[in-house]
Amino acid sequence: AGVLYALAESGAGRYEEGERWLLDHTDPPPRGTALGLYDGLAGIAYVLDRLGHPKRALELVDSLLGEKWQRLAHHLHGGL
């Protein structure tokens, strides 16, 4: 997701094949996927929303909120 975000935001253009792959591989998200903005579902949701896929982004956020995210640490490598 980060590479797709970097390409789009840097002006290099979008990589639609990569976006399709990401959409396909997060429907549903693989079991055990990290939850955080830096390393998981929250970050993927953010990128998908920025790339024009708000419905899928909201589905991922709903999935994330169904997990035990309250138990994660509040630092960069802790998940949130």
PDB file of N, CA and C in Angstrom:
ATOM      1  N   ALA A   1       0.824  -1.183   0.000  1.00  0.00           N
ATOM      2  CA  ALA A   1       0.000   0.000   0.000  1.00  0.00           C
ATOM      3  C   ALA A   1       0.873   1.254   0.000  1.00  0.00           C
ATOM      4  N   GLY A   2       1.959   1.203   0.735  1.00  0.00           N
ATOM      5  CA  GLY A   2       2.832   2.366   0.836  1.00  0.00           C
ATOM      6  C   GLY A   2       3.437   2.767  -0.497  1.00  0.00           C
ATOM      7  N   VAL A   3       3.789   1.786  -1.310  1.00  0.00           N
ATOM      8  CA  VAL A   3       4.369   2.085  -2.624  1.00  0.00           C
ATOM      9  C   VAL A   3       3.312   2.726  -3.523  1.00  0.00           C
ATOM     10  N   LEU A   4       2.100   2.200  -3.494  1.00  0.00           N
ATOM     11  CA  LEU A   4       1.019   2.787  -4.286  1.00  0.00           C
ATOM     12  C   LEU A   4       0.762   4.233  -3.870  1.00  0.00           C
ATOM     13  N   TYR A   5       0.790   4.470  -2.572  1.00  0.00           N
ATOM     14  CA  TYR A   5       0.601   5.821  -2.039  1.00  0.00           C
ATOM     15  C   TYR A   5       1.726   6.741  -2.511  1.00  0.00           C
ATOM     16  N   ALA A   6       2.959   6.273  -2.398  1.00  0.00           N
ATOM     17  CA  ALA A   6       4.109   7.088  -2.786  1.00  0.00           C
ATOM     18  C   ALA A   6       4.070   7.431  -4.272  1.00  0.00           C
ATOM     19  N   LEU A   7       3.724   6.471  -5.107  1.00  0.00           N
ATOM     20  CA  LEU A   7       3.632   6.733  -6.546  1.00  0.00           C
ATOM     21  C   LEU A   7       2.592   7.811  -6.838  1.00  0.00           C
ATOM     22  N   ALA A   8       1.418   7.660  -6.254  1.00  0.00           N
ATOM     23  CA  ALA A   8       0.336   8.610  -6.519  1.00  0.00           C
ATOM     24  C   ALA A   8       0.661  10.000  -5.985  1.00  0.00           C
ATOM     25  N   GLU A   9       1.186  10.080  -4.784  1.00  0.00           N
ATOM     26  CA  GLU A   9       1.441  11.374  -4.148  1.00  0.00           C
ATOM     27  C   GLU A   9       2.669  12.086  -4.707  1.00  0.00           C
ATOM     28  N   SER A  10       3.592  11.339  -5.288  1.00  0.00           N
ATOM     29  CA  SER A  10       4.805  11.966  -5.820  1.00  0.00           C
ATOM     30  C   SER A  10       4.624  12.475  -7.247  1.00  0.00           C
ATOM     31  N   GLY A  11       3.467  12.182  -7.825  1.00  0.00           N
ATOM     32  CA  GLY A  11       3.222  12.622  -9.190  1.00  0.00           C
ATOM     33  C   GLY A  11       3.628  11.606 -10.235  1.00  0.00           C
ATOM     34  N   ALA A  12       4.076  10.436  -9.816  1.00  0.00           N
ATOM     35  CA  ALA A  12       4.484   9.395 -10.756  1.00  0.00           C
ATOM     36  C   ALA A  12       3.288   8.697 -11.391  1.00  0.00           C
ATOM     37  N   GLY A  13       2.111   8.954 -10.871  1.00  0.00           N
ATOM     38  CA  GLY A  13       0.909   8.329 -11.414  1.00  0.00           C
ATOM     39  C   GLY A  13       0.465   7.140 -10.592  1.00  0.00           C
ATOM     40  N   ARG A  14      -0.712   6.675 -10.923  1.00  0.00           N
ATOM     41  CA  ARG A  14      -1.273   5.535 -10.205  1.00  0.00           C
ATOM     42  C   ARG A  14      -0.912   4.247 -10.910  1.00  0.00           C
ATOM     43  N   TYR A  15      -0.863   3.181 -10.146  1.00  0.00           N
ATOM     44  CA  TYR A  15      -0.552   1.849 -10.658  1.00  0.00           C
ATOM     45  C   TYR A  15      -1.793   0.996 -10.435  1.00  0.00           C
ATOM     46  N   GLU A  16      -2.705   1.026 -11.403  1.00  0.00           N
ATOM     47  CA  GLU A  16      -4.017   0.415 -11.229  1.00  0.00           C
ATOM     48  C   GLU A  16      -3.950  -1.090 -11.036  1.00  0.00           C
ATOM     49  N   GLU A  17      -2.995  -1.750 -11.651  1.00  0.00           N
ATOM     50  CA  GLU A  17      -2.846  -3.195 -11.439  1.00  0.00           C
ATOM     51  C   GLU A  17      -2.501  -3.487  -9.977  1.00  0.00           C
ATOM     52  N   GLY A  18      -1.648  -2.674  -9.400  1.00  0.00           N
ATOM     53  CA  GLY A  18      -1.301  -2.823  -7.990  1.00  0.00           C
ATOM     54  C   GLY A  18      -2.481  -2.522  -7.085  1.00  0.00           C
ATOM     55  N   GLU A  19      -3.265  -1.521  -7.441  1.00  0.00           N
ATOM     56  CA  GLU A  19      -4.467  -1.209  -6.661  1.00  0.00           C
ATOM     57  C   GLU A  19      -5.443  -2.379  -6.697  1.00  0.00           C
ATOM     58  N   ARG A  20      -5.638  -2.966  -7.882  1.00  0.00           N
ATOM     59  CA  ARG A  20      -6.544  -4.104  -8.023  1.00  0.00           C
ATOM     60  C   ARG A  20      -6.051  -5.268  -7.170  1.00  0.00           C
ATOM     61  N   TRP A  21      -4.734  -5.509  -7.187  1.00  0.00           N
ATOM     62  CA  TRP A  21      -4.161  -6.586  -6.373  1.00  0.00           C
ATOM     63  C   TRP A  21      -4.449  -6.337  -4.895  1.00  0.00           C
ATOM     64  N   LEU A  22      -4.251  -5.115  -4.449  1.00  0.00           N
ATOM     65  CA  LEU A  22      -4.483  -4.778  -3.045  1.00  0.00           C
ATOM     66  C   LEU A  22      -5.959  -4.938  -2.685  1.00  0.00           C
ATOM     67  N   LEU A  23      -6.837  -4.489  -3.543  1.00  0.00           N
ATOM     68  CA  LEU A  23      -8.273  -4.656  -3.298  1.00  0.00           C
ATOM     69  C   LEU A  23      -8.640  -6.134  -3.210  1.00  0.00           C
ATOM     70  N   ASP A  24      -8.119  -6.934  -4.125  1.00  0.00           N
ATOM     71  CA  ASP A  24      -8.423  -8.369  -4.142  1.00  0.00           C
ATOM     72  C   ASP A  24      -7.877  -9.090  -2.917  1.00  0.00           C
ATOM     73  N   HIS A  25      -6.694  -8.697  -2.476  1.00  0.00           N
ATOM     74  CA  HIS A  25      -6.031  -9.402  -1.372  1.00  0.00           C
ATOM     75  C   HIS A  25      -6.424  -8.889   0.009  1.00  0.00           C
ATOM     76  N   THR A  26      -7.332  -7.948   0.060  1.00  0.00           N
ATOM     77  CA  THR A  26      -7.843  -7.491   1.360  1.00  0.00           C
ATOM     78  C   THR A  26      -9.350  -7.707   1.449  1.00  0.00           C
ATOM     79  N   ASP A  27      -9.873  -8.588   0.625  1.00  0.00           N
ATOM     80  CA  ASP A  27     -11.308  -8.878   0.617  1.00  0.00           C
ATOM     81  C   ASP A  27     -11.552 -10.370   0.735  1.00  0.00           C
ATOM     82  N   PRO A  28     -11.566 -10.897   1.910  1.00  0.00           N
ATOM     83  CA  PRO A  28     -11.348 -10.269   3.215  1.00  0.00           C
ATOM     84  C   PRO A  28      -9.861 -10.170   3.526  1.00  0.00           C
ATOM     85  N   PRO A  29      -9.496  -9.386   4.520  1.00  0.00           N
ATOM     86  CA  PRO A  29      -8.080  -9.304   4.915  1.00  0.00           C
ATOM     87  C   PRO A  29      -7.604 -10.665   5.415  1.00  0.00           C
ATOM     88  N   PRO A  30      -6.379 -11.041   5.104  1.00  0.00           N
ATOM     89  CA  PRO A  30      -5.854 -12.311   5.606  1.00  0.00           C
ATOM     90  C   PRO A  30      -5.871 -12.348   7.132  1.00  0.00           C
ATOM     91  N   ARG A  31      -6.180 -13.502   7.663  1.00  0.00           N
ATOM     92  CA  ARG A  31      -6.188 -13.692   9.113  1.00  0.00           C
ATOM     93  C   ARG A  31      -4.816 -13.331   9.677  1.00  0.00           C
ATOM     94  N   GLY A  32      -4.813 -12.585  10.762  1.00  0.00           N
ATOM     95  CA  GLY A  32      -3.560 -12.212  11.403  1.00  0.00           C
ATOM     96  C   GLY A  32      -2.909 -10.960  10.845  1.00  0.00           C
ATOM     97  N   THR A  33      -3.576 -10.280   9.903  1.00  0.00           N
ATOM     98  CA  THR A  33      -3.024  -9.041   9.361  1.00  0.00           C
ATOM     99  C   THR A  33      -2.880  -8.015  10.479  1.00  0.00           C
ATOM    100  N   ALA A  34      -1.748  -7.332  10.504  1.00  0.00           N
ATOM    101  CA  ALA A  34      -1.533  -6.274  11.499  1.00  0.00           C
ATOM    102  C   ALA A  34      -2.633  -5.218  11.354  1.00  0.00           C
ATOM    103  N   LEU A  35      -2.850  -4.448  12.399  1.00  0.00           N
ATOM    104  CA  LEU A  35      -3.953  -3.487  12.410  1.00  0.00           C
ATOM    105  C   LEU A  35      -3.538  -2.033  12.233  1.00  0.00           C
ATOM    106  N   GLY A  36      -2.292  -1.704  12.442  1.00  0.00           N
ATOM    107  CA  GLY A  36      -1.860  -0.316  12.560  1.00  0.00           C
ATOM    108  C   GLY A  36      -1.810   0.499  11.288  1.00  0.00           C
ATOM    109  N   LEU A  37      -1.651   1.785  11.480  1.00  0.00           N
ATOM    110  CA  LEU A  37      -1.513   2.725  10.370  1.00  0.00           C
ATOM    111  C   LEU A  37      -0.183   2.507   9.650  1.00  0.00           C
ATOM    112  N   TYR A  38       0.853   2.232  10.394  1.00  0.00           N
ATOM    113  CA  TYR A  38       2.193   2.070   9.833  1.00  0.00           C
ATOM    114  C   TYR A  38       2.374   0.710   9.171  1.00  0.00           C
ATOM    115  N   ASP A  39       1.723  -0.304   9.718  1.00  0.00           N
ATOM    116  CA  ASP A  39       2.029  -1.664   9.275  1.00  0.00           C
ATOM    117  C   ASP A  39       0.812  -2.555   9.070  1.00  0.00           C
ATOM    118  N   GLY A  40      -0.361  -1.992   8.844  1.00  0.00           N
ATOM    119  CA  GLY A  40      -1.508  -2.881   8.753  1.00  0.00           C
ATOM    120  C   GLY A  40      -2.750  -2.294   8.116  1.00  0.00           C
ATOM    121  N   LEU A  41      -3.903  -2.793   8.584  1.00  0.00           N
ATOM    122  CA  LEU A  41      -5.186  -2.464   7.978  1.00  0.00           C
ATOM    123  C   LEU A  41      -5.517  -0.978   7.986  1.00  0.00           C
ATOM    124  N   ALA A  42      -5.177  -0.281   9.043  1.00  0.00           N
ATOM    125  CA  ALA A  42      -5.476   1.154   9.085  1.00  0.00           C
ATOM    126  C   ALA A  42      -4.714   1.890   7.981  1.00  0.00           C
ATOM    127  N   GLY A  43      -3.473   1.527   7.764  1.00  0.00           N
ATOM    128  CA  GLY A  43      -2.688   2.143   6.697  1.00  0.00           C
ATOM    129  C   GLY A  43      -3.208   1.796   5.322  1.00  0.00           C
ATOM    130  N   ILE A  44      -3.605   0.540   5.138  1.00  0.00           N
ATOM    131  CA  ILE A  44      -4.172   0.127   3.855  1.00  0.00           C
ATOM    132  C   ILE A  44      -5.468   0.885   3.596  1.00  0.00           C
ATOM    133  N   ALA A  45      -6.300   1.005   4.620  1.00  0.00           N
ATOM    134  CA  ALA A  45      -7.558   1.745   4.474  1.00  0.00           C
ATOM    135  C   ALA A  45      -7.285   3.200   4.092  1.00  0.00           C
ATOM    136  N   TYR A  46      -6.313   3.814   4.736  1.00  0.00           N
ATOM    137  CA  TYR A  46      -5.963   5.207   4.432  1.00  0.00           C
ATOM    138  C   TYR A  46      -5.555   5.343   2.965  1.00  0.00           C
ATOM    139  N   VAL A  47      -4.685   4.454   2.515  1.00  0.00           N
ATOM    140  CA  VAL A  47      -4.201   4.521   1.133  1.00  0.00           C
ATOM    141  C   VAL A  47      -5.344   4.282   0.152  1.00  0.00           C
ATOM    142  N   LEU A  48      -6.170   3.275   0.409  1.00  0.00           N
ATOM    143  CA  LEU A  48      -7.276   3.005  -0.506  1.00  0.00           C
ATOM    144  C   LEU A  48      -8.227   4.197  -0.594  1.00  0.00           C
ATOM    145  N   ASP A  49      -8.473   4.852   0.515  1.00  0.00           N
ATOM    146  CA  ASP A  49      -9.317   6.045   0.481  1.00  0.00           C
ATOM    147  C   ASP A  49      -8.669   7.144  -0.355  1.00  0.00           C
ATOM    148  N   ARG A  50      -7.391   7.381  -0.155  1.00  0.00           N
ATOM    149  CA  ARG A  50      -6.665   8.419  -0.917  1.00  0.00           C
ATOM    150  C   ARG A  50      -6.655   8.108  -2.414  1.00  0.00           C
ATOM    151  N   LEU A  51      -6.685   6.810  -2.758  1.00  0.00           N
ATOM    152  CA  LEU A  51      -6.639   6.406  -4.158  1.00  0.00           C
ATOM    153  C   LEU A  51      -8.030   6.322  -4.793  1.00  0.00           C
ATOM    154  N   GLY A  52      -9.055   6.712  -4.043  1.00  0.00           N
ATOM    155  CA  GLY A  52     -10.397   6.736  -4.614  1.00  0.00           C
ATOM    156  C   GLY A  52     -11.218   5.480  -4.405  1.00  0.00           C
ATOM    157  N   HIS A  53     -10.912   4.726  -3.380  1.00  0.00           N
ATOM    158  CA  HIS A  53     -11.656   3.511  -3.058  1.00  0.00           C
ATOM    159  C   HIS A  53     -12.247   3.625  -1.649  1.00  0.00           C
ATOM    160  N   PRO A  54     -13.099   4.634  -1.411  1.00  0.00           N
ATOM    161  CA  PRO A  54     -13.590   4.869  -0.047  1.00  0.00           C
ATOM    162  C   PRO A  54     -14.443   3.735   0.510  1.00  0.00           C
ATOM    163  N   LYS A  55     -15.214   3.068  -0.339  1.00  0.00           N
ATOM    164  CA  LYS A  55     -16.068   1.982   0.159  1.00  0.00           C
ATOM    165  C   LYS A  55     -15.222   0.864   0.754  1.00  0.00           C
ATOM    166  N   ARG A  56     -14.198   0.451   0.015  1.00  0.00           N
ATOM    167  CA  ARG A  56     -13.324  -0.624   0.514  1.00  0.00           C
ATOM    168  C   ARG A  56     -12.574  -0.154   1.750  1.00  0.00           C
ATOM    169  N   ALA A  57     -12.158   1.097   1.766  1.00  0.00           N
ATOM    170  CA  ALA A  57     -11.455   1.641   2.931  1.00  0.00           C
ATOM    171  C   ALA A  57     -12.336   1.557   4.171  1.00  0.00           C
ATOM    172  N   LEU A  58     -13.600   1.932   4.045  1.00  0.00           N
ATOM    173  CA  LEU A  58     -14.517   1.870   5.186  1.00  0.00           C
ATOM    174  C   LEU A  58     -14.775   0.435   5.623  1.00  0.00           C
ATOM    175  N   GLU A  59     -14.823  -0.490   4.679  1.00  0.00           N
ATOM    176  CA  GLU A  59     -14.977  -1.906   5.035  1.00  0.00           C
ATOM    177  C   GLU A  59     -13.793  -2.378   5.863  1.00  0.00           C
ATOM    178  N   LEU A  60     -12.595  -1.954   5.485  1.00  0.00           N
ATOM    179  CA  LEU A  60     -11.406  -2.339   6.253  1.00  0.00           C
ATOM    180  C   LEU A  60     -11.421  -1.726   7.646  1.00  0.00           C
ATOM    181  N   VAL A  61     -11.852  -0.474   7.752  1.00  0.00           N
ATOM    182  CA  VAL A  61     -11.937   0.163   9.067  1.00  0.00           C
ATOM    183  C   VAL A  61     -12.961  -0.567   9.936  1.00  0.00           C
ATOM    184  N   ASP A  62     -14.091  -0.943   9.359  1.00  0.00           N
ATOM    185  CA  ASP A  62     -15.079  -1.721  10.119  1.00  0.00           C
ATOM    186  C   ASP A  62     -14.479  -3.031  10.600  1.00  0.00           C
ATOM    187  N   SER A  63     -13.719  -3.687   9.733  1.00  0.00           N
ATOM    188  CA  SER A  63     -13.048  -4.933  10.107  1.00  0.00           C
ATOM    189  C   SER A  63     -12.053  -4.689  11.234  1.00  0.00           C
ATOM    190  N   LEU A  64     -11.297  -3.625  11.119  1.00  0.00           N
ATOM    191  CA  LEU A  64     -10.305  -3.255  12.128  1.00  0.00           C
ATOM    192  C   LEU A  64     -10.958  -3.017  13.483  1.00  0.00           C
ATOM    193  N   LEU A  65     -12.082  -2.322  13.487  1.00  0.00           N
ATOM    194  CA  LEU A  65     -12.755  -2.006  14.746  1.00  0.00           C
ATOM    195  C   LEU A  65     -13.344  -3.244  15.411  1.00  0.00           C
ATOM    196  N   GLY A  66     -13.526  -4.316  14.638  1.00  0.00           N
ATOM    197  CA  GLY A  66     -14.000  -5.573  15.198  1.00  0.00           C
ATOM    198  C   GLY A  66     -12.903  -6.388  15.861  1.00  0.00           C
ATOM    199  N   GLU A  67     -11.661  -5.958  15.708  1.00  0.00           N
ATOM    200  CA  GLU A  67     -10.518  -6.656  16.306  1.00  0.00           C
ATOM    201  C   GLU A  67     -10.215  -6.095  17.691  1.00  0.00           C
ATOM    202  N   LYS A  68      -9.305  -6.726  18.387  1.00  0.00           N
ATOM    203  CA  LYS A  68      -8.924  -6.301  19.745  1.00  0.00           C
ATOM    204  C   LYS A  68      -7.820  -5.243  19.690  1.00  0.00           C
ATOM    205  N   TRP A  69      -8.099  -4.158  18.989  1.00  0.00           N
ATOM    206  CA  TRP A  69      -7.100  -3.102  18.781  1.00  0.00           C
ATOM    207  C   TRP A  69      -6.775  -2.351  20.065  1.00  0.00           C
ATOM    208  N   GLN A  70      -7.668  -2.367  21.036  1.00  0.00           N
ATOM    209  CA  GLN A  70      -7.430  -1.636  22.283  1.00  0.00           C
ATOM    210  C   GLN A  70      -6.229  -2.195  23.048  1.00  0.00           C
ATOM    211  N   ARG A  71      -5.840  -3.417  22.756  1.00  0.00           N
ATOM    212  CA  ARG A  71      -4.731  -4.058  23.458  1.00  0.00           C
ATOM    213  C   ARG A  71      -3.368  -3.717  22.851  1.00  0.00           C
ATOM    214  N   LEU A  72      -3.362  -3.039  21.718  1.00  0.00           N
ATOM    215  CA  LEU A  72      -2.106  -2.711  21.050  1.00  0.00           C
ATOM    216  C   LEU A  72      -1.429  -1.520  21.716  1.00  0.00           C
ATOM    217  N   ALA A  73      -0.112  -1.502  21.608  1.00  0.00           N
ATOM    218  CA  ALA A  73       0.663  -0.377  22.144  1.00  0.00           C
ATOM    219  C   ALA A  73       0.411   0.869  21.294  1.00  0.00           C
ATOM    220  N   HIS A  74       0.644   2.030  21.869  1.00  0.00           N
ATOM    221  CA  HIS A  74       0.385   3.305  21.190  1.00  0.00           C
ATOM    222  C   HIS A  74       1.668   3.941  20.662  1.00  0.00           C
ATOM    223  N   HIS A  75       2.545   3.141  20.090  1.00  0.00           N
ATOM    224  CA  HIS A  75       3.752   3.686  19.480  1.00  0.00           C
ATOM    225  C   HIS A  75       3.890   3.136  18.065  1.00  0.00           C
ATOM    226  N   LEU A  76       4.812   3.657  17.314  1.00  0.00           N
ATOM    227  CA  LEU A  76       4.949   3.353  15.895  1.00  0.00           C
ATOM    228  C   LEU A  76       5.010   1.862  15.602  1.00  0.00           C
ATOM    229  N   HIS A  77       5.794   1.130  16.336  1.00  0.00           N
ATOM    230  CA  HIS A  77       5.952  -0.294  16.054  1.00  0.00           C
ATOM    231  C   HIS A  77       5.010  -1.170  16.867  1.00  0.00           C
ATOM    232  N   GLY A  78       4.113  -0.563  17.616  1.00  0.00           N
ATOM    233  CA  GLY A  78       3.167  -1.317  18.421  1.00  0.00           C
ATOM    234  C   GLY A  78       1.868  -1.620  17.707  1.00  0.00           C
ATOM    235  N   GLY A  79       1.643  -1.007  16.593  1.00  0.00           N
ATOM    236  CA  GLY A  79       0.453  -1.298  15.821  1.00  0.00           C
ATOM    237  C   GLY A  79      -0.454  -0.121  15.556  1.00  0.00           C
ATOM    238  N   LEU A  80      -0.508   0.844  16.455  1.00  0.00           N
ATOM    239  CA  LEU A  80      -1.376   1.994  16.219  1.00  0.00           C
ATOM    240  C   LEU A  80      -0.580   3.269  16.174  1.00  0.00           C
TER     241      LEU A  80
END
